[in-house]
XYZ file of C-alpha atoms in Angstrom:
739
model
C 116.441 26.668 103.050
C 114.466 30.332 105.989
C 111.314 31.399 103.472
C 113.583 34.349 103.584
C 116.263 32.683 101.241
C 113.432 31.220 99.923
C 111.024 34.499 99.146
C 114.840 36.409 97.560
C 115.253 33.839 95.652
C 112.654 33.162 93.347
C 111.903 37.597 93.378
C 115.329 36.449 92.336
C 113.815 34.075 89.323
C 111.568 36.281 87.801
C 113.555 38.944 87.129
C 116.159 36.100 86.151
C 112.754 35.404 83.496
C 112.174 38.484 82.677
C 116.343 39.282 81.395
C 116.067 35.907 79.676
C 112.482 36.404 77.699
C 111.855 40.676 77.717
C 113.428 40.800 74.509
C 111.446 37.902 73.161
C 108.249 40.208 73.947
C 109.353 43.036 72.889
C 109.923 41.300 69.281
C 106.521 40.993 69.717
C 104.722 44.312 70.405
C 106.274 47.634 69.384
C 108.146 50.041 71.756
C 105.801 52.691 70.738
C 102.513 53.207 71.405
C 102.314 54.572 67.745
C 102.319 52.085 66.371
C 99.524 49.463 68.181
C 97.545 49.095 65.613
C 94.127 47.405 67.635
C 92.629 46.456 70.803
C 93.876 42.863 70.643
C 97.220 41.543 71.978
C 97.394 37.879 71.353
C 100.482 35.708 72.777
C 100.559 31.753 73.169
C 99.753 32.243 76.605
C 96.978 34.763 76.883
C 95.061 36.634 74.363
C 94.211 40.292 76.233
C 92.322 43.433 75.030
C 91.452 46.725 75.619
C 87.595 47.107 76.551
C 85.492 49.988 76.916
C 81.608 50.212 78.574
C 79.939 54.037 78.332
C 76.151 53.366 77.526
C 75.892 56.235 77.978
C 78.044 57.713 76.268
C 81.106 59.600 77.629
C 80.299 62.609 79.803
C 80.806 64.050 83.260
C 78.450 62.431 85.967
C 78.174 59.850 82.773
C 79.408 55.369 83.996
C 82.343 55.379 81.614
C 84.654 52.129 82.383
C 87.215 50.715 80.192
C 89.480 47.764 80.958
C 92.226 45.110 80.030
C 91.288 41.897 80.077
C 93.695 39.258 79.912
C 91.746 35.216 79.300
C 94.710 32.703 80.146
C 94.836 29.249 78.250
C 95.240 26.656 80.365
C 96.844 25.854 83.104
C 98.250 29.488 83.516
C 97.793 32.320 85.043
C 99.163 36.206 85.887
C 98.927 38.347 89.357
C 96.937 40.340 91.656
C 98.205 43.405 92.565
C 100.034 41.849 95.566
C 101.829 38.821 93.366
C 102.762 35.965 96.635
C 106.344 34.744 97.108
C 106.745 36.003 93.559
C 105.522 37.670 90.387
C 105.187 41.080 89.659
C 102.017 42.135 89.246
C 100.080 43.028 85.799
C 100.947 47.052 85.344
C 98.284 49.568 82.844
C 100.146 52.836 81.260
C 97.269 55.575 80.356
C 97.890 58.074 77.813
C 94.321 60.002 77.291
C 93.261 63.232 75.622
C 93.747 66.049 77.775
C 91.224 67.213 80.447
C 89.988 63.520 80.703
C 92.087 61.269 84.050
C 91.912 57.470 85.214
C 90.920 56.678 88.763
C 91.832 53.594 90.670
C 92.115 49.935 89.221
C 89.139 47.416 90.712
C 91.460 44.682 91.179
C 88.530 41.272 91.704
C 88.637 39.115 94.879
C 92.566 37.495 93.511
C 93.069 32.948 94.220
C 96.157 31.061 95.558
C 98.679 30.436 93.175
C 100.759 26.591 95.027
C 104.016 26.424 93.668
C 105.712 23.908 95.397
C 106.969 25.698 98.313
C 105.697 28.576 97.104
C 102.532 30.631 97.624
C 100.634 33.808 93.940
C 98.721 35.403 94.746
C 96.735 35.843 90.904
C 93.569 35.318 88.461
C 93.076 32.698 85.940
C 90.639 31.609 83.198
C 89.144 35.058 81.780
C 89.434 38.176 84.275
C 89.552 42.368 83.545
C 91.213 44.885 85.488
C 88.558 47.353 84.968
C 88.994 50.988 85.522
C 86.419 54.325 86.111
C 87.490 56.909 82.809
C 86.951 60.448 85.116
C 85.522 63.017 82.707
C 85.764 66.745 84.922
C 82.745 69.234 84.042
C 83.257 71.292 80.889
C 85.313 68.547 79.757
C 85.705 69.611 75.709
C 86.743 67.015 73.526
C 90.538 67.991 70.993
C 89.532 69.956 68.226
C 89.836 67.011 64.902
C 88.228 63.897 66.921
C 84.923 63.997 64.633
C 83.321 62.663 67.669
C 84.875 60.772 68.966
C 88.962 60.175 71.379
C 91.703 57.612 71.504
C 92.529 55.793 74.530
C 96.048 54.169 74.711
C 97.057 51.322 76.638
C 100.900 50.339 78.079
C 100.486 46.927 79.693
C 102.621 44.883 80.785
C 101.796 41.261 82.500
C 104.021 38.564 83.417
C 102.518 34.710 82.203
C 103.863 31.866 84.391
C 102.565 28.589 84.691
C 105.889 26.522 86.338
C 107.581 28.987 83.662
C 107.583 32.248 84.164
C 106.983 34.597 80.526
C 107.165 38.566 80.720
C 104.667 40.142 77.950
C 103.171 43.710 76.638
C 101.514 45.099 74.860
C 100.155 48.679 73.668
C 96.633 49.491 72.477
C 94.613 51.398 71.090
C 91.060 52.513 71.642
C 88.523 54.875 69.584
C 85.711 55.912 71.909
C 81.719 56.755 70.774
C 81.322 60.278 72.939
C 77.635 60.744 71.865
C 76.913 57.442 71.521
C 76.271 54.182 73.218
C 79.723 51.576 73.311
C 77.833 49.238 76.124
C 78.563 45.855 73.567
C 81.205 44.679 77.054
C 78.286 45.365 79.365
C 78.212 41.661 80.327
C 81.723 41.746 80.680
C 82.293 44.109 82.807
C 79.136 43.548 85.436
C 80.544 39.639 85.512
C 84.406 42.394 85.962
C 81.775 44.677 89.410
C 80.638 41.270 90.606
C 84.223 39.806 91.428
C 84.885 42.606 93.884
C 85.164 42.830 97.157
C 82.346 44.353 99.089
C 83.307 46.959 101.542
C 82.706 45.149 105.275
C 79.913 46.008 107.086
C 81.940 45.635 110.269
C 85.140 46.362 112.788
C 88.587 44.740 112.129
C 91.654 45.366 114.172
C 95.182 43.460 114.585
C 96.829 43.001 117.505
C 101.191 42.983 117.339
C 101.559 39.449 119.262
C 106.065 38.561 118.906
C 107.094 37.146 115.684
C 102.652 36.722 114.565
C 99.478 39.207 114.417
C 96.496 38.361 115.556
C 92.928 39.243 113.462
C 89.556 40.139 114.524
C 86.713 40.615 112.190
C 83.283 41.343 112.864
C 80.257 42.378 110.636
C 80.648 39.271 107.949
C 78.095 37.726 106.099
C 75.723 35.403 108.733
C 75.865 33.100 105.735
C 79.665 31.967 105.634
C 79.235 32.407 109.900
C 80.968 29.021 110.150
C 83.123 28.860 106.660
C 87.446 28.975 106.660
C 87.721 32.039 105.224
C 91.331 32.968 103.316
C 93.134 36.029 103.909
C 94.972 38.517 100.953
C 96.706 41.385 102.837
C 97.055 43.382 99.999
C 100.594 45.830 101.412
C 103.717 42.919 100.034
C 105.667 40.980 102.303
C 104.200 41.700 105.626
C 102.478 38.254 106.193
C 103.273 35.065 104.366
C 101.349 34.128 101.172
C 102.751 30.174 101.732
C 101.554 29.842 104.980
C 98.787 26.962 105.349
C 95.543 26.513 106.695
C 95.740 24.735 109.510
C 99.364 24.730 109.387
C 101.395 27.802 109.949
C 98.505 29.881 111.056
C 94.681 29.152 112.462
C 91.520 30.224 112.087
C 87.854 29.900 114.398
C 84.378 31.540 114.377
C 84.228 33.357 118.125
C 79.855 33.416 117.968
C 79.565 35.936 115.122
C 83.245 37.291 115.598
C 86.246 35.618 112.942
C 89.570 35.889 114.349
C 92.377 34.641 112.777
C 95.980 33.531 114.341
C 98.739 35.001 110.795
C 102.871 34.457 110.726
C 104.835 37.720 109.329
C 106.681 37.559 106.990
C 110.658 37.507 107.598
C 110.625 40.099 104.976
C 108.722 42.198 106.667
C 109.193 46.769 106.542
C 109.154 48.839 108.970
C 105.133 48.229 110.823
C 102.303 49.507 110.135
C 99.477 51.940 111.895
C 96.609 49.807 109.123
C 96.615 47.230 106.469
C 94.443 46.897 103.876
C 92.922 42.906 103.679
C 90.729 41.073 101.480
C 88.802 38.401 102.679
C 87.341 35.192 100.910
C 85.937 32.286 101.634
C 87.865 28.872 101.524
C 88.504 27.299 97.562
C 85.209 25.040 96.696
C 82.976 27.533 98.560
C 83.536 30.398 95.475
C 81.479 32.119 94.595
C 80.003 32.133 97.703
C 76.627 31.900 98.860
C 76.884 35.154 101.113
C 73.697 36.580 100.815
C 75.022 39.499 99.649
C 76.688 37.964 97.055
C 80.347 39.454 97.177
C 82.894 37.189 96.307
C 84.728 39.339 99.482
C 84.715 41.739 101.465
C 87.989 44.484 101.547
C 88.324 45.396 105.210
C 90.553 47.923 106.115
C 91.934 46.913 109.742
C 94.264 49.204 113.034
C 97.316 47.430 113.995
C 97.520 47.873 117.625
C 101.167 47.451 119.069
C 104.682 46.963 116.448
C 106.903 44.644 114.976
C 110.370 44.321 114.096
C 111.765 45.479 110.701
C 113.189 42.163 109.624
C 117.301 42.425 109.371
C 118.240 43.802 106.212
C 120.176 41.438 103.997
C 123.783 42.666 102.121
C 124.830 41.736 98.268
C 123.424 38.996 96.679
C 123.377 35.385 98.742
C 125.303 32.669 96.344
C 122.790 30.988 95.938
C 120.854 33.807 94.184
C 124.137 34.106 91.630
C 124.682 30.695 91.711
C 120.310 30.909 89.968
C 121.567 34.442 87.889
C 123.937 32.037 86.385
C 122.195 28.708 85.815
C 118.973 30.801 84.188
C 120.477 32.473 81.992
C 122.702 29.807 80.827
C 119.344 27.775 80.627
C 118.181 30.762 78.180
C 119.878 30.365 75.365
C 119.048 26.369 75.155
C 117.370 25.945 72.058
C 113.858 24.633 72.243
C 112.839 21.346 72.909
C 115.795 22.141 76.369
C 113.021 20.938 78.565
C 113.188 17.313 76.913
C 116.604 16.795 77.022
C 116.883 17.507 80.214
C 114.084 14.391 80.904
C 117.033 12.529 79.162
C 120.518 13.934 81.290
C 118.084 12.832 83.976
C 117.094 9.937 83.380
C 120.164 8.817 82.297
C 121.457 11.343 85.644
C 118.759 8.318 87.338
C 120.293 4.513 85.415
C 124.303 5.943 85.806
C 123.001 6.691 89.480
C 121.435 3.328 89.809
C 124.893 2.091 88.129
C 127.083 3.229 90.203
C 124.768 2.816 93.572
C 126.138 -1.204 93.479
C 129.691 0.266 94.708
C 128.202 2.476 97.650
C 128.989 1.560 101.121
C 126.008 0.405 102.135
C 125.067 -1.734 99.546
C 127.565 -4.502 100.964
C 124.773 -6.417 102.598
C 122.917 -6.789 99.523
C 125.777 -7.985 97.203
C 126.878 -10.737 99.429
C 122.697 -12.257 100.124
C 123.115 -11.720 96.480
C 126.260 -14.024 95.754
C 124.357 -16.276 98.544
C 121.950 -17.265 95.298
C 124.435 -17.496 91.832
C 125.552 -19.558 94.936
C 123.105 -21.871 95.523
C 121.467 -21.283 91.307
C 124.804 -22.861 90.103
C 124.654 -24.148 87.033
C 121.004 -23.969 86.518
C 120.905 -21.090 83.784
C 116.786 -21.342 83.877
C 117.134 -20.638 87.766
C 119.095 -18.022 87.655
C 117.607 -15.856 85.134
C 113.869 -15.853 86.778
C 115.553 -15.223 89.402
C 117.568 -11.954 87.713
C 114.444 -11.126 86.767
C 112.584 -10.897 90.103
C 115.297 -9.872 91.164
C 115.273 -6.689 88.560
C 111.749 -6.261 89.098
C 111.839 -6.581 92.785
C 114.047 -3.205 92.633
C 112.251 -0.817 90.134
C 109.027 -1.609 91.790
C 110.783 -0.388 95.612
C 112.341 2.179 93.947
C 109.423 3.550 92.105
C 106.691 2.844 95.628
C 109.526 4.674 97.849
C 109.271 7.657 95.055
C 105.527 8.187 94.913
C 105.118 7.565 98.209
C 107.892 10.729 98.863
C 106.131 12.460 95.355
C 102.579 12.041 97.529
C 104.069 13.633 100.800
C 106.201 16.367 99.499
C 102.631 17.114 97.552
C 100.686 17.548 100.616
C 103.801 19.582 102.452
C 106.678 17.413 103.975
C 109.479 18.360 103.439
C 111.166 15.579 102.337
C 113.912 14.321 100.583
C 115.578 11.405 99.114
C 116.654 8.548 102.212
C 113.620 10.185 105.071
C 112.478 6.484 105.923
C 115.907 7.138 108.329
C 115.150 9.719 109.291
C 112.457 7.727 111.652
C 113.996 6.512 114.464
C 111.554 3.524 114.928
C 112.412 2.639 110.723
C 115.729 2.186 111.613
C 114.827 0.506 115.263
C 112.756 -2.046 112.360
C 115.372 -2.101 110.094
C 117.909 -2.917 112.982
C 115.536 -6.320 114.033
C 114.929 -7.428 110.453
C 118.851 -7.627 109.729
C 119.509 -9.187 113.213
C 116.519 -11.842 112.391
C 118.750 -12.088 109.071
C 121.891 -12.609 111.327
C 120.564 -15.366 112.941
C 119.123 -16.976 110.567
C 122.312 -17.084 107.704
C 124.372 -18.686 110.878
C 122.124 -21.160 112.100
C 121.146 -19.958 115.025
C 117.435 -20.620 113.816
C 114.939 -22.408 109.526
C 112.401 -20.393 108.561
C 111.106 -23.735 108.635
C 110.994 -24.291 112.460
C 108.370 -21.578 112.801
C 105.703 -21.792 109.787
C 103.298 -24.611 109.416
C 105.930 -27.279 106.157
C 103.902 -25.201 103.604
C 104.034 -22.286 104.003
C 108.470 -23.611 105.273
C 108.630 -24.692 101.359
C 107.238 -21.432 99.102
C 111.260 -20.592 99.352
C 111.803 -23.660 97.500
C 109.269 -24.138 95.818
C 109.217 -20.521 94.102
C 113.127 -18.693 94.063
C 111.164 -16.011 91.837
C 109.233 -14.611 95.011
C 112.600 -15.040 96.901
C 114.487 -12.489 94.669
C 111.525 -10.329 94.631
C 111.880 -9.894 98.359
C 115.848 -9.247 97.939
C 115.218 -7.089 95.263
C 112.428 -5.200 98.397
C 115.599 -5.377 100.862
C 118.198 -4.438 98.592
C 116.057 -1.221 97.881
C 115.457 -0.505 101.661
C 119.172 -0.939 103.028
C 120.289 1.380 99.755
C 118.731 4.132 99.267
C 119.530 6.279 101.622
C 122.817 5.869 99.678
C 123.088 8.585 97.002
C 124.891 8.438 93.999
C 127.108 9.670 91.954
C 124.420 11.573 89.336
C 122.308 10.127 91.285
C 121.846 13.466 93.807
C 120.726 15.793 90.054
C 118.118 13.820 89.115
C 116.658 13.082 91.855
C 116.987 16.729 92.415
C 115.638 17.193 89.125
C 112.977 14.933 89.547
C 111.249 16.375 92.120
C 110.084 19.672 90.455
C 108.415 16.878 87.163
C 104.855 16.296 86.688
C 104.749 13.011 88.314
C 105.092 9.909 85.722
C 108.414 11.663 84.594
C 109.481 11.990 87.646
C 108.613 8.244 88.751
C 110.377 7.196 85.429
C 113.513 8.982 86.832
C 112.616 6.742 90.708
C 112.259 4.662 87.175
C 115.133 4.494 85.897
C 117.511 4.446 89.716
C 115.843 1.253 90.226
C 117.080 0.328 86.687
C 120.700 0.802 86.844
C 120.869 -0.263 89.609
C 119.685 -3.617 89.053
C 120.996 -3.807 85.951
C 124.701 -5.904 86.969
C 122.469 -8.743 88.443
C 120.450 -8.370 85.723
C 122.887 -9.283 82.628
C 125.043 -11.514 86.002
C 121.581 -14.389 85.052
C 121.350 -13.950 81.681
C 125.524 -14.048 80.491
C 126.357 -17.810 80.770
C 129.682 -17.164 80.461
C 128.660 -15.928 84.577
C 126.838 -19.501 85.245
C 130.526 -21.128 84.410
C 132.385 -19.193 86.979
C 130.344 -19.792 89.197
C 131.230 -22.722 91.720
C 128.548 -26.501 91.776
C 126.888 -26.529 94.107
C 127.858 -28.190 97.979
C 129.276 -28.387 101.056
C 131.274 -25.396 101.003
C 127.629 -23.069 101.076
C 127.052 -24.133 103.645
C 130.063 -21.995 105.686
C 130.070 -19.573 103.223
C 126.082 -18.530 104.515
C 127.458 -18.873 107.746
C 130.299 -17.082 106.450
C 127.702 -14.003 105.597
C 125.667 -13.851 108.718
C 128.085 -10.934 110.440
C 127.925 -8.430 106.312
C 124.422 -8.829 108.507
C 125.279 -7.802 111.877
C 127.789 -5.143 110.390
C 124.543 -3.997 109.524
C 122.535 -4.214 112.745
C 125.814 -1.895 113.748
C 125.338 0.161 111.973
C 121.788 1.164 112.090
C 122.553 0.960 115.790
C 124.806 4.494 115.839
C 122.356 5.743 113.473
C 119.860 5.138 116.641
C 122.599 6.682 118.453
C 123.198 10.024 116.354
C 118.506 10.592 116.526
C 118.533 9.856 120.288
C 121.232 9.614 121.985
C 123.600 6.977 124.172
C 119.485 6.171 126.026
C 118.370 4.980 122.146
C 120.977 3.283 121.318
C 121.213 0.783 124.843
C 117.632 0.495 124.508
C 117.630 -0.312 121.177
C 120.544 -2.364 121.952
C 118.688 -4.439 124.971
C 115.549 -5.419 122.757
C 118.501 -7.051 120.373
C 118.693 -9.132 122.443
C 115.513 -10.139 123.365
C 114.580 -10.956 120.254
C 116.959 -12.224 119.809
C 116.092 -14.317 122.680
C 112.749 -15.201 121.788
C 114.054 -16.947 118.024
C 116.789 -18.146 120.101
C 112.711 -19.960 123.112
C 111.245 -21.160 119.336
C 114.007 -23.500 117.862
C 113.472 -25.329 121.763
C 111.821 -28.254 121.680
C 108.734 -30.017 123.840
C 107.739 -28.286 127.135
C 110.054 -26.134 127.259
C 110.280 -24.344 124.124
C 107.012 -23.774 125.522
C 107.253 -21.948 129.294
C 110.510 -20.164 127.573
C 109.199 -19.225 124.850
C 106.683 -16.898 126.640
C 109.027 -16.544 129.402
C 111.011 -14.506 126.698
C 108.078 -13.371 124.541
C 106.593 -11.531 128.140
C 109.656 -10.068 128.731
C 110.095 -8.995 125.262
C 106.890 -7.115 125.690
C 107.408 -5.596 129.240
C 110.730 -4.089 128.038
C 109.974 -2.532 124.965
C 106.867 -0.843 126.499
C 109.736 0.276 129.369
C 112.466 1.392 127.294
C 111.202 1.174 123.825
C 110.659 4.642 123.775
C 113.836 5.544 124.322
C 114.767 5.220 120.933
C 112.008 7.549 119.639
C 113.375 10.674 121.802
C 115.263 14.158 119.973
C 119.056 14.659 121.160
C 120.165 18.281 121.480
C 122.572 19.318 118.444
C 125.699 20.366 119.924
C 126.773 24.011 119.986
C 130.116 22.604 118.059
C 131.663 19.739 116.733
C 135.310 19.392 117.390
C 137.256 17.047 114.537
C 140.751 16.071 113.925
C 143.260 18.380 114.476
C 140.933 20.973 115.490
C 138.506 21.473 113.199
C 135.193 22.915 114.366
C 132.379 22.129 112.556
C 128.922 24.608 113.261
C 125.900 23.288 112.863
C 124.297 24.680 109.814
C 121.579 27.370 109.288
C 120.255 29.325 106.312
C 120.905 32.515 108.813
C 124.782 32.085 109.398
C 125.958 31.405 106.285
C 124.308 34.385 104.819
C 125.869 35.946 107.975
C 128.925 34.637 106.998
C 129.098 35.642 103.705
C 128.502 38.710 104.055
C 131.105 39.617 106.605
C 132.812 38.110 103.299
C 133.982 35.431 103.993
C 134.189 31.754 102.764
C 131.906 28.630 103.970
C 132.050 24.680 103.462
C 128.548 23.666 104.307
C 128.528 19.951 104.738
C 124.683 18.002 104.390
C 125.135 15.023 105.995
C 123.558 11.983 107.702
C 124.064 9.578 110.071
C 122.765 7.233 107.833
C 124.372 8.080 104.731
C 127.598 5.327 104.916
C 128.589 7.574 101.705
C 128.824 10.964 104.072
C 130.893 8.712 107.000
C 133.326 7.401 104.910
C 133.786 10.743 102.782
C 134.087 12.244 106.836
C 136.755 10.151 107.505
C 139.045 10.378 104.343
C 138.420 13.961 102.806
C 136.844 15.906 105.619
C 139.967 15.079 107.896
C 142.684 15.470 106.333
C 145.676 17.603 108.262
C 145.741 18.751 103.785
C 142.593 20.191 103.861
C 141.836 21.287 106.797
C 145.650 23.384 107.133
C 143.950 24.406 103.520
C 140.158 25.569 105.363
C 142.320 27.396 107.736
C 144.172 29.166 105.946
C 141.897 31.128 103.775
C 139.796 31.611 107.230
C 136.792 29.346 105.758
C 134.038 28.695 108.331
C 132.994 24.719 109.075
C 128.735 24.894 108.719
C 127.688 20.828 109.036
C 123.348 20.496 108.315
C 122.857 17.723 110.192
C 119.485 16.232 109.080
C 120.197 12.697 110.165
C 117.055 13.553 112.046
C 114.215 15.555 109.937
C 115.028 19.291 108.783
C 113.031 21.494 106.429
C 115.073 23.765 106.498
C 118.222 21.246 105.618
C 115.746 19.903 102.560
C 114.589 23.012 101.193
C 118.618 24.092 101.653
C 119.301 21.016 99.603
C 116.335 21.842 96.945
C 117.875 25.405 96.723
C 120.752 23.532 95.721
C 119.428 21.455 92.979
C 119.629 18.281 95.360
C 117.754 15.979 97.102
C 119.844 13.802 99.297
C 123.181 13.700 100.786
C 125.895 13.236 100.995
C 125.923 17.151 99.263
C 128.996 19.537 99.914
C 129.164 23.298 98.688
C 132.026 26.080 99.159
C 130.364 29.282 99.353
C 132.362 32.773 98.794
C 131.408 36.277 98.590
C 131.069 37.046 94.660
C 131.659 33.692 93.547
C 129.343 31.066 92.172
C 129.232 28.024 94.665
C 130.412 25.252 94.353
C 128.828 22.390 94.383
C 131.051 18.630 94.540
C 131.002 15.037 93.696
C 129.032 13.267 95.441
C 132.795 10.674 96.657
C 135.161 13.186 97.652
C 138.761 13.267 96.780
C 141.463 15.419 99.168
C 142.368 16.419 95.138
C 139.331 17.716 94.668
C 138.920 19.808 97.829
C 142.242 21.784 97.840
C 142.075 22.357 94.271
C 138.653 23.948 95.479
C 140.512 25.992 98.331
C 143.571 27.122 96.077
C 140.622 29.317 93.698
C 139.468 31.064 95.927
């Protein structure tokens, strides 16, 4: 998903929050300023107080300041004049006696708040938004004021943590004209100290395509060599979520600081100049800058012009869906968050259970059937193996989920099944399953390669063997997404760490529970045949599901790296198999053959191995059955099609997703479905997630999903239809008939 759509989506969520929560806010604060009775308004998120500072009274030429002090609860914040990717700035509307006026609000240097893939500018803790009261010469107080004037303020602000709550308040304050008002002098002094100071130097911006080259001189020597933050006062010019060192760069050239910044895709027409605030990077504020400033304000002249962003037509389907979903959630009773977490846990449990029915899990089923057969009627051994297998599955899901959450927190755009987006991981799994297949086929026994003590570990510790089988099960099954599992994963990704890991754990429990029950139910043990010679035949037969898995993995790598990559992997698998065979020989022949083949395999890996890691360009279009043409997906392409009034169907898929391939051949190539697509003028887009693609990851997150397959039918003016993970012809045709 492009940053443009993401920005619009979050701006819409702010609007949604307003429609859902503004009524509640008005119940707390009267719309009639005359109803205000004090200078303090308190909500569960923010304490707001109207303050004044007039140490020499209210008179022409004397310093008089008014301000709204916001004290935020832990983890809550409000916004700067440019809120960033989303949010609304705090607005102050003053009502004063005739002849008096208030100058511009003095905004302290803001902080950067990152929430997922977004970034906002604002304030946490306590902040005072102050403004000077302008008293003209010859000011005469209104009659009947008894030596004081009445100051009224109407303020609105958006309090956000993860959710956002619009709030408002009406304030009134009686300000003495002649006596001193200075009890809040420390607060106003602190607010003044938090202001950016005018830069004693020059700043200049050069437009270079989609980026801006900023040069700033005159910064204090005490910050030379330090990293700085950039806050643009105009909204939608720079990208607030841009990450230093990744999306934009900065450096020092002597006493001149330079930065290369990306333009926002939501930008308007080019500007002649731009006001900026520069501040020390987090961890260096308040800065020991020599002049005591927390930041510097400058207006940079702009040389060159950028092209404005293309106008957006209408409301995107994803935005319409978000509006409807948020409207529905706003009507949910208190405690809905807990209910949603419970629903995610239940969805994870059911999804993990159904994962056992997915095609990609068949090789694991074969391994588990062998395990049951090996134990025969030994009930205790079966139960220990069932528990160990369950522990292996659950811990592997937790480890994989924890790694995914950690990488996403570090800024990586990853989703479920991310490990198979790496050709190197695919190649290693192909090698592992080749070796397992050779072992099952009887080509070798692990005891031939390792000391006797290690060779008997499996016999002496069957629980360890069952545990590793659980780990292997997750490695091969995790790229699949079963029904209920997609929504649970999409929700879990945005939860706090412990809650998200609980959902991943529920997935593991769901996947392992059939084997655990089978191991602990005596009827299952009695139904199993007794161990015998048939087990050797069964074991050798189970080699073929392993080799079938290798074929699939080679095909996956071919989709990622092309025919050269697939050929290189096949050659390396043959070489590795020859090494395994050579190690089964005896005497001097084993030493000679193994040495030669190991050396040859190492040379071959160095010569052709890199071919496996080379990405293959996606084709411009992919021809389907019956002449159907699938086009590569992009967020911009979806917007273009829907803006033209045409429906679009998006297939979020990956070569390593076996369920995706099943759906492609069972439902998406059905002649009646293709005829319906053509009859309704539906454009077919395929979002191929075989290799890492942050845009597809973001689009999936926007749909509340974190893995594939996902199928979405979008039409102008309609809520997107997200279909089930196991597609059916009837479901597709019913959705198309509703267009």
